[in-house]
PDB file of C-alpha atoms and ligand atoms in Angstrom:
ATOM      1  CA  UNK A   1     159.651 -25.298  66.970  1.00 40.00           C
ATOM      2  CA  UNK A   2     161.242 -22.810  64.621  1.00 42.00           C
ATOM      3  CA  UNK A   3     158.419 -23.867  61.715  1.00 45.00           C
ATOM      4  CA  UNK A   4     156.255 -21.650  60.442  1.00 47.00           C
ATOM      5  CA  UNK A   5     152.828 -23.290  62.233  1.00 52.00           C
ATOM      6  CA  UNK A   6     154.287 -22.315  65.643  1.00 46.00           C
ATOM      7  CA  UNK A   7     154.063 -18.397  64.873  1.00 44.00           C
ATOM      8  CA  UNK A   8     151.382 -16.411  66.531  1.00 45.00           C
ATOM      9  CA  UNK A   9     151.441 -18.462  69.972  1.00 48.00           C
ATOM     10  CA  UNK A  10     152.111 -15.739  71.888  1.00 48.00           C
ATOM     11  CA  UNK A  11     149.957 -15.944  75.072  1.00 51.00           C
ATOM     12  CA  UNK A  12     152.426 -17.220  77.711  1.00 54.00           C
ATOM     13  CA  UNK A  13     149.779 -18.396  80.155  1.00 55.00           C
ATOM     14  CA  UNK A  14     147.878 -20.646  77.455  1.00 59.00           C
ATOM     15  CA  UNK A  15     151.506 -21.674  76.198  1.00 62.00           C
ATOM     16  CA  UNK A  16     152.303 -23.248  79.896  1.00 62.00           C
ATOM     17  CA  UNK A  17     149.263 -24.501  80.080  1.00 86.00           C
ATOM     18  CA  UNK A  18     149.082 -26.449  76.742  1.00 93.00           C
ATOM     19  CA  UNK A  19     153.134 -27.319  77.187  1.00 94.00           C
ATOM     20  CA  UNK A  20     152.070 -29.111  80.594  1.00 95.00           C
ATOM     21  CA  UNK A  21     149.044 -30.991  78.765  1.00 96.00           C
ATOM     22  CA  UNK A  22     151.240 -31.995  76.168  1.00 97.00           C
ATOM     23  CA  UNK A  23     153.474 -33.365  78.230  1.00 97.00           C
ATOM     24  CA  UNK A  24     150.584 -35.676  80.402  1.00 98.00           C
ATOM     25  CA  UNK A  25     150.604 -37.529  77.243  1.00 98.00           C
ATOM     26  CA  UNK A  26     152.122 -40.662  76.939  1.00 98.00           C
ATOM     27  CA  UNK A  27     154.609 -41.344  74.090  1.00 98.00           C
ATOM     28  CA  UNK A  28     154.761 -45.138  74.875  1.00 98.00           C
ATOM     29  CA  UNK A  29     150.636 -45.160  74.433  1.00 98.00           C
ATOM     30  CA  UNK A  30     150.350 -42.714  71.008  1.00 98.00           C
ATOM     31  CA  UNK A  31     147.323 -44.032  68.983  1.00 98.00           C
ATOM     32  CA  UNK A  32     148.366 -44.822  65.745  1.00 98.00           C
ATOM     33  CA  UNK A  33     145.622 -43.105  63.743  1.00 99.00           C
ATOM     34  CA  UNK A  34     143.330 -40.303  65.124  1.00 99.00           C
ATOM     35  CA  UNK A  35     140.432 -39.640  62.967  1.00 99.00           C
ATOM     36  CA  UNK A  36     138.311 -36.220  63.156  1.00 99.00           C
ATOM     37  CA  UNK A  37     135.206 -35.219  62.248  1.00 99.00           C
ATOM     38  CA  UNK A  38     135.698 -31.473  62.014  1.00 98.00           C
ATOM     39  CA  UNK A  39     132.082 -29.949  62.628  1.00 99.00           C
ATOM     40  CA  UNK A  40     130.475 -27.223  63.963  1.00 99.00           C
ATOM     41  CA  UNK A  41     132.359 -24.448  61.196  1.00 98.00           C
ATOM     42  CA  UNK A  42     128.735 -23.110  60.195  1.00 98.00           C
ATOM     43  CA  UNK A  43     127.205 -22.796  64.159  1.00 99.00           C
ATOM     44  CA  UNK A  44     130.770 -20.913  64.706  1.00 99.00           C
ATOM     45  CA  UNK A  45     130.050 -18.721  61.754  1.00 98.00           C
ATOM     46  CA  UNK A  46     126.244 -17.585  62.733  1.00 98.00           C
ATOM     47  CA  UNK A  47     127.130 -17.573  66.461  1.00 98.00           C
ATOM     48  CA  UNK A  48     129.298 -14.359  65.135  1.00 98.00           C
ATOM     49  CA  UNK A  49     126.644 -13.251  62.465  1.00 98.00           C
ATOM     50  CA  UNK A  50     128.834 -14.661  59.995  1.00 98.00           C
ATOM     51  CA  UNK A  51     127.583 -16.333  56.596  1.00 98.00           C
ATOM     52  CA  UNK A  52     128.778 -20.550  56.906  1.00 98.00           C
ATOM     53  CA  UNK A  53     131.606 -20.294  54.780  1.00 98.00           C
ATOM     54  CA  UNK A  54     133.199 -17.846  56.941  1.00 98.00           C
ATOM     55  CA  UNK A  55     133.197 -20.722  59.628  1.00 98.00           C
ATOM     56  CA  UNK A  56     135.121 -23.331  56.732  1.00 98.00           C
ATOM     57  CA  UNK A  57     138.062 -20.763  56.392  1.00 98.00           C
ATOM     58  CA  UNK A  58     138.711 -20.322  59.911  1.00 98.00           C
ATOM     59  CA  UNK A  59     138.624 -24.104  60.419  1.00 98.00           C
ATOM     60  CA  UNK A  60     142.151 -24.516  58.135  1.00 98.00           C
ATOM     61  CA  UNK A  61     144.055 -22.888  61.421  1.00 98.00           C
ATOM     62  CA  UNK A  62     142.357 -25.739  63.393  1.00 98.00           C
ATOM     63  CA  UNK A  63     143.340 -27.951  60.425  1.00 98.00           C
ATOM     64  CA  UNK A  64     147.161 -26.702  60.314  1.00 98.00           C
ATOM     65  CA  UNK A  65     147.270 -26.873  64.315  1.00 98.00           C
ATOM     66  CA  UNK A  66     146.450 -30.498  64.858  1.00 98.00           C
ATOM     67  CA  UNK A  67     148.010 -31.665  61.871  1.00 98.00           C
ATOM     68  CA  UNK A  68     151.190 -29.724  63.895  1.00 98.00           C
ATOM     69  CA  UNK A  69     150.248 -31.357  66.813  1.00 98.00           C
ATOM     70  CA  UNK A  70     149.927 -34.780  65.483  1.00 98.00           C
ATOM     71  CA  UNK A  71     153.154 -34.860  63.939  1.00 98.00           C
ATOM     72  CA  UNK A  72     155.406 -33.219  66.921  1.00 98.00           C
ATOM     73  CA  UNK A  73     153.701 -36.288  68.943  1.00 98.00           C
ATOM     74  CA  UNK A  74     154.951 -39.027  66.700  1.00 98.00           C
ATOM     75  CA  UNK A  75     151.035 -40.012  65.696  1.00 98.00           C
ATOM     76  CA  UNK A  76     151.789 -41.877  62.232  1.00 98.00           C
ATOM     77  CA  UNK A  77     148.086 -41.693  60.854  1.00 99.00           C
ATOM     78  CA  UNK A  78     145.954 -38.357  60.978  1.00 98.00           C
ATOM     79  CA  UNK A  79     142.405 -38.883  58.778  1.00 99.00           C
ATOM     80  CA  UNK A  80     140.609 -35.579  58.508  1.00 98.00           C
ATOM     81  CA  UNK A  81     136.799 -36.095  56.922  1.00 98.00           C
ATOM     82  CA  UNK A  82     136.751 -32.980  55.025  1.00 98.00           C
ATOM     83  CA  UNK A  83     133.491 -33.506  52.596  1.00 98.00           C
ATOM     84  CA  UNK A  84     130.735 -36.122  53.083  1.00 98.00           C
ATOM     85  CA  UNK A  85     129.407 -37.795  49.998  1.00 98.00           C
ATOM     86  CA  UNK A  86     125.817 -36.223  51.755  1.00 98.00           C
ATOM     87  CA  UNK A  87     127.604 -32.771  51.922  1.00 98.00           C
ATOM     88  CA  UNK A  88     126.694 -32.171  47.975  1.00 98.00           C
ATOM     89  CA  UNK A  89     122.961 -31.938  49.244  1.00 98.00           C
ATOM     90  CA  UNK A  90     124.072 -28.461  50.472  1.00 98.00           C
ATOM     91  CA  UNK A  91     123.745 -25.514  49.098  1.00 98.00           C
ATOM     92  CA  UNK A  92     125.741 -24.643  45.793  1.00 98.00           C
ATOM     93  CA  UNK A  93     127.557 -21.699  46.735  1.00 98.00           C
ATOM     94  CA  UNK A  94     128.610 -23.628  50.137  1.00 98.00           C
ATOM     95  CA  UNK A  95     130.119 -26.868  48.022  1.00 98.00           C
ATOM     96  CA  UNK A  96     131.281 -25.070  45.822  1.00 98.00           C
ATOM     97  CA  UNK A  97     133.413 -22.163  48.072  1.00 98.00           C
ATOM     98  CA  UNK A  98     134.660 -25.311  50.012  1.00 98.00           C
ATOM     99  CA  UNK A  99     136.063 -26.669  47.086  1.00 98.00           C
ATOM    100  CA  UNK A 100     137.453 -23.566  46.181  1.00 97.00           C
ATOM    101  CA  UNK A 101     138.997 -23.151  49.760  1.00 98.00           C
ATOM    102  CA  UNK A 102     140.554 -26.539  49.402  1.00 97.00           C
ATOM    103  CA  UNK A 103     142.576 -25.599  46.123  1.00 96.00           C
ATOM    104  CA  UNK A 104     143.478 -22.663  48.336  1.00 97.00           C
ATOM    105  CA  UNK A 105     144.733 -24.618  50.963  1.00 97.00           C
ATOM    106  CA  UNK A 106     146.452 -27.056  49.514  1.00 97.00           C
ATOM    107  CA  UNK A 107     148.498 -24.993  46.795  1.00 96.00           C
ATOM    108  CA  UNK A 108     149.195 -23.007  50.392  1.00 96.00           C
ATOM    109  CA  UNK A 109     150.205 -25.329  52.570  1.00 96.00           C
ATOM    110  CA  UNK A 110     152.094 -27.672  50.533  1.00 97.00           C
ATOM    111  CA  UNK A 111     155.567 -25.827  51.178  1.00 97.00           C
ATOM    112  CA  UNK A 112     155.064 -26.533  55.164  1.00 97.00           C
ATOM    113  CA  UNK A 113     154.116 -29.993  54.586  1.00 98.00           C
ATOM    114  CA  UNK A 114     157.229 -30.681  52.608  1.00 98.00           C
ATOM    115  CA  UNK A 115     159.454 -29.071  55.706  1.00 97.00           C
ATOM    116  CA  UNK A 116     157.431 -31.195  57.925  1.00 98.00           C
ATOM    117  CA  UNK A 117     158.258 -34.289  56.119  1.00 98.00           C
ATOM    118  CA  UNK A 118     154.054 -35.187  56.266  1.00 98.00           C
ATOM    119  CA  UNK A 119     152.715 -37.190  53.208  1.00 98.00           C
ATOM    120  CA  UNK A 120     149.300 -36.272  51.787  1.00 98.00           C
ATOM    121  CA  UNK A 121     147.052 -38.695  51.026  1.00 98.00           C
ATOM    122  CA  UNK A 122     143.421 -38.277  50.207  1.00 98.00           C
ATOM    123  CA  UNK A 123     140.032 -41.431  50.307  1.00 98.00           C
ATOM    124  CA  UNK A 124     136.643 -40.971  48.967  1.00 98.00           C
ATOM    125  CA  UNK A 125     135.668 -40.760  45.183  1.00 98.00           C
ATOM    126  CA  UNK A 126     137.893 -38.208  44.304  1.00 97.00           C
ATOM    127  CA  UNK A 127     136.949 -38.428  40.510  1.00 94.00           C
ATOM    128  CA  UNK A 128     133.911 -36.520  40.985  1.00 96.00           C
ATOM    129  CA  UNK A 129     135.595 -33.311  42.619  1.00 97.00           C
ATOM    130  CA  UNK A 130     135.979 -30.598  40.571  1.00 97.00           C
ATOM    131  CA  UNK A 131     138.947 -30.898  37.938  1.00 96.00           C
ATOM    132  CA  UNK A 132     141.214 -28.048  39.848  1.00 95.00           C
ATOM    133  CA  UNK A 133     140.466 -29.567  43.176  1.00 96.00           C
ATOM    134  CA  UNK A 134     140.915 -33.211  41.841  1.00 97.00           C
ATOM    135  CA  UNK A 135     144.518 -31.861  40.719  1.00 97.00           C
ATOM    136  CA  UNK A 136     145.408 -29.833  43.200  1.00 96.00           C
ATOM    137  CA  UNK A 137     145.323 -32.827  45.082  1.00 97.00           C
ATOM    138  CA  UNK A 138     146.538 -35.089  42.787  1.00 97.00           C
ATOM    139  CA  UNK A 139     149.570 -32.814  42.639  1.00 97.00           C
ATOM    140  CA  UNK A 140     150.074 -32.731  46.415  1.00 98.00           C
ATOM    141  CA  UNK A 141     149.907 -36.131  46.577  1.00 98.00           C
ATOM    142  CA  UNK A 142     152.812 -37.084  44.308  1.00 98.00           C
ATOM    143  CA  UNK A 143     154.752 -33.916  45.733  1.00 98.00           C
ATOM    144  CA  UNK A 144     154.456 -35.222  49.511  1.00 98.00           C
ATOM    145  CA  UNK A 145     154.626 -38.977  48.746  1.00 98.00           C
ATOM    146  CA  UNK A 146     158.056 -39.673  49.999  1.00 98.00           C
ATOM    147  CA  UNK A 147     157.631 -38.215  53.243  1.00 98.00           C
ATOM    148  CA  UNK A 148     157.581 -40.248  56.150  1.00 98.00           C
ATOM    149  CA  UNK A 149     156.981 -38.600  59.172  1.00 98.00           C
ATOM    150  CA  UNK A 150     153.261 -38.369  59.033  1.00 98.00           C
ATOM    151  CA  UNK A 151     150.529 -39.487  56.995  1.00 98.00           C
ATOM    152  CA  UNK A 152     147.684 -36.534  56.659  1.00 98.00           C
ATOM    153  CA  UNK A 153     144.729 -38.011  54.660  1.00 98.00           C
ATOM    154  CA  UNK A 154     142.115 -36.372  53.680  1.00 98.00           C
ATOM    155  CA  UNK A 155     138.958 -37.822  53.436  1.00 98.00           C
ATOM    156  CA  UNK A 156     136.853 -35.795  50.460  1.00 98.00           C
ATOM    157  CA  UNK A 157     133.470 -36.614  48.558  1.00 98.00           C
ATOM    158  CA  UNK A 158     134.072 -40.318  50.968  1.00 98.00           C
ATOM    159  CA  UNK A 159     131.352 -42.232  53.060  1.00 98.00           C
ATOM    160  CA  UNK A 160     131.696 -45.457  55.029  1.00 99.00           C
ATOM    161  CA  UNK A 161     129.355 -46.959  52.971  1.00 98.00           C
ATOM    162  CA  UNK A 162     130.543 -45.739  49.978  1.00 98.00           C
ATOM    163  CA  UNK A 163     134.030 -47.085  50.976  1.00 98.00           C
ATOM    164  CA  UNK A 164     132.774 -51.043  51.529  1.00 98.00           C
ATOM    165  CA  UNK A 165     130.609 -50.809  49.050  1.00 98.00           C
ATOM    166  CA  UNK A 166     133.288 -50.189  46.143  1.00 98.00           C
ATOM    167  CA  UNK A 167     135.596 -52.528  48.441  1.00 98.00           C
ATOM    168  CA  UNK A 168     132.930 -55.203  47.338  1.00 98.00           C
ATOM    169  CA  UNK A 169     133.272 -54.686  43.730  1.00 98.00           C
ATOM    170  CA  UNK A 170     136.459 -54.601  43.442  1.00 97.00           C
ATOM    171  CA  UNK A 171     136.528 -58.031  44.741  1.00 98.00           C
ATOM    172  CA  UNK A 172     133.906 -59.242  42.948  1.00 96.00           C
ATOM    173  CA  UNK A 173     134.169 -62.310  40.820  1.00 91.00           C
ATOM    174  CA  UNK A 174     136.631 -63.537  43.394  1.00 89.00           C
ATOM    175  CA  UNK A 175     137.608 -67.271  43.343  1.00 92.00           C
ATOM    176  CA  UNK A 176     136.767 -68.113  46.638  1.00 95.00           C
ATOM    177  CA  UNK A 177     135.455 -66.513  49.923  1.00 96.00           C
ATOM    178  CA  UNK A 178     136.131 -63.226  50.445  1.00 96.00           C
ATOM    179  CA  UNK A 179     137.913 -63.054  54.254  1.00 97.00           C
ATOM    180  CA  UNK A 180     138.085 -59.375  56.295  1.00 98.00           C
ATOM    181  CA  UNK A 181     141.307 -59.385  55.077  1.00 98.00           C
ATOM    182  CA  UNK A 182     140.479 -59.164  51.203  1.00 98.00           C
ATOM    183  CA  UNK A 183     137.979 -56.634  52.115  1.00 98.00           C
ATOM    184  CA  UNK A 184     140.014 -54.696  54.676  1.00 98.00           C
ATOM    185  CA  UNK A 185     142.930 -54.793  51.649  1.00 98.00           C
ATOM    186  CA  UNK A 186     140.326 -53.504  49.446  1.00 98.00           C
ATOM    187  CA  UNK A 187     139.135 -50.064  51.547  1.00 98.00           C
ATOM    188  CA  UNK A 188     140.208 -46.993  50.546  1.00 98.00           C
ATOM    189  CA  UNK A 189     142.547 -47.395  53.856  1.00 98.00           C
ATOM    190  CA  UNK A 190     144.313 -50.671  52.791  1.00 98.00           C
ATOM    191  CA  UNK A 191     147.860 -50.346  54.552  1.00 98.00           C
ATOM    192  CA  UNK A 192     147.176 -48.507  57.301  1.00 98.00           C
ATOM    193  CA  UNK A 193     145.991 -48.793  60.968  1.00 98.00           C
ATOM    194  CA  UNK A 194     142.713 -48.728  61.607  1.00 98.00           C
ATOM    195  CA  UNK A 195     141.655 -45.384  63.783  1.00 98.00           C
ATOM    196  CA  UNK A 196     142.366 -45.913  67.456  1.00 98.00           C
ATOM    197  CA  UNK A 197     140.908 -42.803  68.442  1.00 99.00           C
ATOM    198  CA  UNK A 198     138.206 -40.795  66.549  1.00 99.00           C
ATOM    199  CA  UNK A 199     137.381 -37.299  67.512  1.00 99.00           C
ATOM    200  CA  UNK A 200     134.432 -35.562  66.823  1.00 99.00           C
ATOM    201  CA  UNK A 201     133.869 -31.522  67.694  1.00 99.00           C
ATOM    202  CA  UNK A 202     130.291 -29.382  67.836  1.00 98.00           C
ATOM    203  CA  UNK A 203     128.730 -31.693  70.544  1.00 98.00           C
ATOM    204  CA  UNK A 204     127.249 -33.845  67.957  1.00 98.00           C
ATOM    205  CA  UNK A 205     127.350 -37.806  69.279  1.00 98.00           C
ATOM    206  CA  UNK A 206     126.945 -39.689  65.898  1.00 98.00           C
ATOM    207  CA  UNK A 207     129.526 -40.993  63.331  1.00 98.00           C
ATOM    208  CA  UNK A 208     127.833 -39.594  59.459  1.00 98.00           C
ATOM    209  CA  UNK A 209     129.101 -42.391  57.443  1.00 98.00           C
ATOM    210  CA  UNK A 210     132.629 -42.037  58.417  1.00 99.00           C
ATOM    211  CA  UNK A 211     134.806 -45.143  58.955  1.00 99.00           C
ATOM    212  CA  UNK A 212     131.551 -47.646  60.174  1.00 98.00           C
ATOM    213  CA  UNK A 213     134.105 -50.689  58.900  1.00 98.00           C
ATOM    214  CA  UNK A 214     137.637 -49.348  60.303  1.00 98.00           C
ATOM    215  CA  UNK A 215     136.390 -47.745  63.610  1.00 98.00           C
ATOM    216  CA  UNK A 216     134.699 -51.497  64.603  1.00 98.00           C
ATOM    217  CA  UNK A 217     136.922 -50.932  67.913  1.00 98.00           C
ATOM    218  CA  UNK A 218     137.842 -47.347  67.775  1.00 98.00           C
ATOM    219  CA  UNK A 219     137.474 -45.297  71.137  1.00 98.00           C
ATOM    220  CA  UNK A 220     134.941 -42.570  70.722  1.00 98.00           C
ATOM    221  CA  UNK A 221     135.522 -38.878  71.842  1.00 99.00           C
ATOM    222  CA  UNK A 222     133.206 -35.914  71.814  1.00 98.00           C
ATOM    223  CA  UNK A 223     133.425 -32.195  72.549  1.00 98.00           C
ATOM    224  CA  UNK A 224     131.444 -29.370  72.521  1.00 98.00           C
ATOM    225  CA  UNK A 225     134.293 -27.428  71.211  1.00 98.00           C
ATOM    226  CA  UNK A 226     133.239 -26.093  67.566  1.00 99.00           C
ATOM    227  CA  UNK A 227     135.948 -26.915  64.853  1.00 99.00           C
ATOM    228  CA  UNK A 228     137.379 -23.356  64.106  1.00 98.00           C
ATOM    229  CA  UNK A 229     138.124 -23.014  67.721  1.00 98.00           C
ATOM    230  CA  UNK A 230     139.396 -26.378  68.506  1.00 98.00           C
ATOM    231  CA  UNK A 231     142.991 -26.062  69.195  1.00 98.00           C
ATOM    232  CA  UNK A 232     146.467 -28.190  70.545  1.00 98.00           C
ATOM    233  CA  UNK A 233     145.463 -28.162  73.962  1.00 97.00           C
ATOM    234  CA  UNK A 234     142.228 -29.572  72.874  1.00 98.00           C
ATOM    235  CA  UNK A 235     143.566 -32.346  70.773  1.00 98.00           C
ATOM    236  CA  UNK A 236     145.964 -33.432  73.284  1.00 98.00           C
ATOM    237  CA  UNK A 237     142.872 -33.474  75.595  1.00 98.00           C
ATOM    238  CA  UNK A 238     140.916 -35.977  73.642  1.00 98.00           C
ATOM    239  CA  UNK A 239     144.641 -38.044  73.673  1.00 98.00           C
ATOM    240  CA  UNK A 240     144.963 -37.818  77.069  1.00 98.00           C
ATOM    241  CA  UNK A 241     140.954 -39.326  77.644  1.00 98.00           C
ATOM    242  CA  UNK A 242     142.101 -42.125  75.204  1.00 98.00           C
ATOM    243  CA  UNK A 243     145.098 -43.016  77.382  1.00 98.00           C
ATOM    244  CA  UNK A 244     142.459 -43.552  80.353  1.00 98.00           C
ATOM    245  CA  UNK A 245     140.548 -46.415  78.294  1.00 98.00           C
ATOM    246  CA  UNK A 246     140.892 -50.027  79.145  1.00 97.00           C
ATOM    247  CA  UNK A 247     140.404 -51.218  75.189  1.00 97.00           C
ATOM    248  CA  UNK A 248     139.183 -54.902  76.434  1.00 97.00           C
ATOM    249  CA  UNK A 249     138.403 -56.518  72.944  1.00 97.00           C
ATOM    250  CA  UNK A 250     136.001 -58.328  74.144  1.00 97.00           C
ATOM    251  CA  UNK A 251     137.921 -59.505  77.035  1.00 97.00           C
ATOM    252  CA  UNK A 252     137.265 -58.815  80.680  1.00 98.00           C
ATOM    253  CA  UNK A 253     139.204 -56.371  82.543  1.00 97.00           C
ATOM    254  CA  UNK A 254     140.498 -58.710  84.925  1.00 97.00           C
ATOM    255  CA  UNK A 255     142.267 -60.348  81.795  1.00 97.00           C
ATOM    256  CA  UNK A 256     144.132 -57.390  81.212  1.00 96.00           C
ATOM    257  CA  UNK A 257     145.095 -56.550  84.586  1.00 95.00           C
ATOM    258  CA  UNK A 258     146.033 -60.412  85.713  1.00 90.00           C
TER     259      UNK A 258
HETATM  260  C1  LIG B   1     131.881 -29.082  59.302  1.00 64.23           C
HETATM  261  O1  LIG B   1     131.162 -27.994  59.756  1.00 64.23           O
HETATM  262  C2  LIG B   1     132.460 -28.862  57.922  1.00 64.23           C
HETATM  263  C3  LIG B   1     131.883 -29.685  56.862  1.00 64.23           C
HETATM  264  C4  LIG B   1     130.944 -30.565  56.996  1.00 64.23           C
HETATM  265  C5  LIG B   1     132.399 -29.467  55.539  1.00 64.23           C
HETATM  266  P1  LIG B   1     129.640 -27.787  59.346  1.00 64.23           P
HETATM  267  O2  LIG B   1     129.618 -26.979  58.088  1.00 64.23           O
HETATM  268  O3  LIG B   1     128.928 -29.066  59.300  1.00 64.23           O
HETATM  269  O4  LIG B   1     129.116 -26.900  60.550  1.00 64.23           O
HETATM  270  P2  LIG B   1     127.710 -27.016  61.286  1.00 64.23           P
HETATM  271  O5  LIG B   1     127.562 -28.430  61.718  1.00 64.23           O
HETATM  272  O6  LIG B   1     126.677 -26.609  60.307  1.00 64.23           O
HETATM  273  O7  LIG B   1     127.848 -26.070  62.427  1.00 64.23           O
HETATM  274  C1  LIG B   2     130.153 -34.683  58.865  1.00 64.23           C
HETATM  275  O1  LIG B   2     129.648 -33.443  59.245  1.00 64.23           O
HETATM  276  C2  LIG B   2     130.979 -34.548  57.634  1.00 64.23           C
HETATM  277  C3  LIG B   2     132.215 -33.767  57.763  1.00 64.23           C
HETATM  278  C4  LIG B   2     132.698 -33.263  58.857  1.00 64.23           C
HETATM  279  C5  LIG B   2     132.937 -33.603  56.545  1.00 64.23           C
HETATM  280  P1  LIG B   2     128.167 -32.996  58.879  1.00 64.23           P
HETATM  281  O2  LIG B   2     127.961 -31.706  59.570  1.00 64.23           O
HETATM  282  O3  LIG B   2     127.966 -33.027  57.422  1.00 64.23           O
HETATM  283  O4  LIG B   2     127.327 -34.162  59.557  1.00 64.23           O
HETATM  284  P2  LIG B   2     125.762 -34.304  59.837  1.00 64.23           P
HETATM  285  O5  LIG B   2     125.081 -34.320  58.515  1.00 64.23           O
HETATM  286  O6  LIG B   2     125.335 -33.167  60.686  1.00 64.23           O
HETATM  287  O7  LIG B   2     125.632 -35.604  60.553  1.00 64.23           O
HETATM  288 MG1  LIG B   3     127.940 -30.134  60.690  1.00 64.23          MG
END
């Protein structure tokens, strides 16, 4: 782990500790897409009589750490939902220094996503982000898009309902009846995996328009833990919960154990 995301681990105790968490986890039972809600960056913030954006900055190390994590694992899908389509109702100078802070990140990360080999990808109605954000992703997109170890995507200015609702038109006027195929194909996810696992952080227990049509069957995990201090250990926590679930799809348990 020579890369530059490992530097700065240095406390040997919570090293050994997260090495023998890490290596609980299954290989053979990796969910194929972990989706987060990263929360809690503004209660982190005031709980250190910080202003809220304070809170968003220090939640990139969380950011670069799983996305670390998730890739040394082998997980081939990582969502992230960075910006509701209801986070524009906050206040200006909040949307708009976390729009400035993703410019920031992205023009500064780029470099270790290439020597990670992890693709970018981004869902939501990116036209409506500001121009420098819009390209700064746009730009990391095509930069990234032949990597193939991990997929990162971002979700920004995206909603679930937003997502089936433009699924809809674009299959409107559609010969004959539309099957969950066509409108799976049509989601801003078409191609990949629907979320096996979703995280959320801060203790909150609800979903905010996130994936309501992909995470039909996902397995739900919650923590206390606020975003800027969730870390590895913590992530391969929530993995090793998911590994404990009997997913029955409607089946009973006896027809999985029989
Ligand atoms: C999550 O943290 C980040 C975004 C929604 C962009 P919050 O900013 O929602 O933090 P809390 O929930 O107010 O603590
Ligand atoms: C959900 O967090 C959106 C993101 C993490 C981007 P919020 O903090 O905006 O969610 P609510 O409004 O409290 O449900
Ligand atoms: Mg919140």
């Amino acid at each position: 782990m020579a890369d530059k995301w490992s530097a700065g681990n240095s406390c040997t105790f919570a090293t050994v500790s997260v090495d023998t968490t890490k290596a609980a986890i299954d290989p053979g039972k990796l969910p194929q897409h972990i989706a987060v809600i990263m929360d809690g960056n503004g209660r982190w913030a005031k709980q250190k009589g910080k202003p809220r954006v304070f809170g968003h900055k220090n939640g990139v190390e969380s950011v670069r750490q799983i996305t670390e994590a998730a890739a040394e694992l082998g997980v081939p899908y990582l969502s992230l939902y960075a910006f509701s389509t209801e986070n524009w109702s906050r206040p200006a100078l909040e949307v708009n220094a976390l729009m400035s802070l993703l410019v920031a990140t992205i023009k500064k990360e780029i470099e270790t996503l290439q020597k990670n080999n992890i693709r970018l990808q981004a869902i939501g109605d990116l036209s409506r982000l500001p121009s420098k954000t819009h390209q700064a992703l746009l730009s990391a997109i095509e930069e990234t898009k032949a990597n193939t170890r991990m997929t990162l995507v971002l979700a920004l200015n995206y909603s679930g309902k937003w997502d089936i609702t433009q699924a809809v038109n674009k299959l409107r006027g559609a010969s004959s009846e539309i099957t969950q195929d066509d409108l799976a194909g049509a989601l801003s996810t078409a191609g990949m995996p629907d979320p096996e696992l979703m995280i959320r952080t801060s203790g909150e227990v609800r979903i905010s328009n996130f994936f309501l049509w992909q995470l039909a069957y996902g397995e739900f995990y919650f923590t206390d833990v606020l975003w800027p201090d969730f870390r590895k250990q913590h992530f391969y926590q929530a993995i090793l919960d998911f590994q404990t679930r009997q997913r029955r799809f409607g089946k009973t348990g006896e027809q999985l154990t029989s």
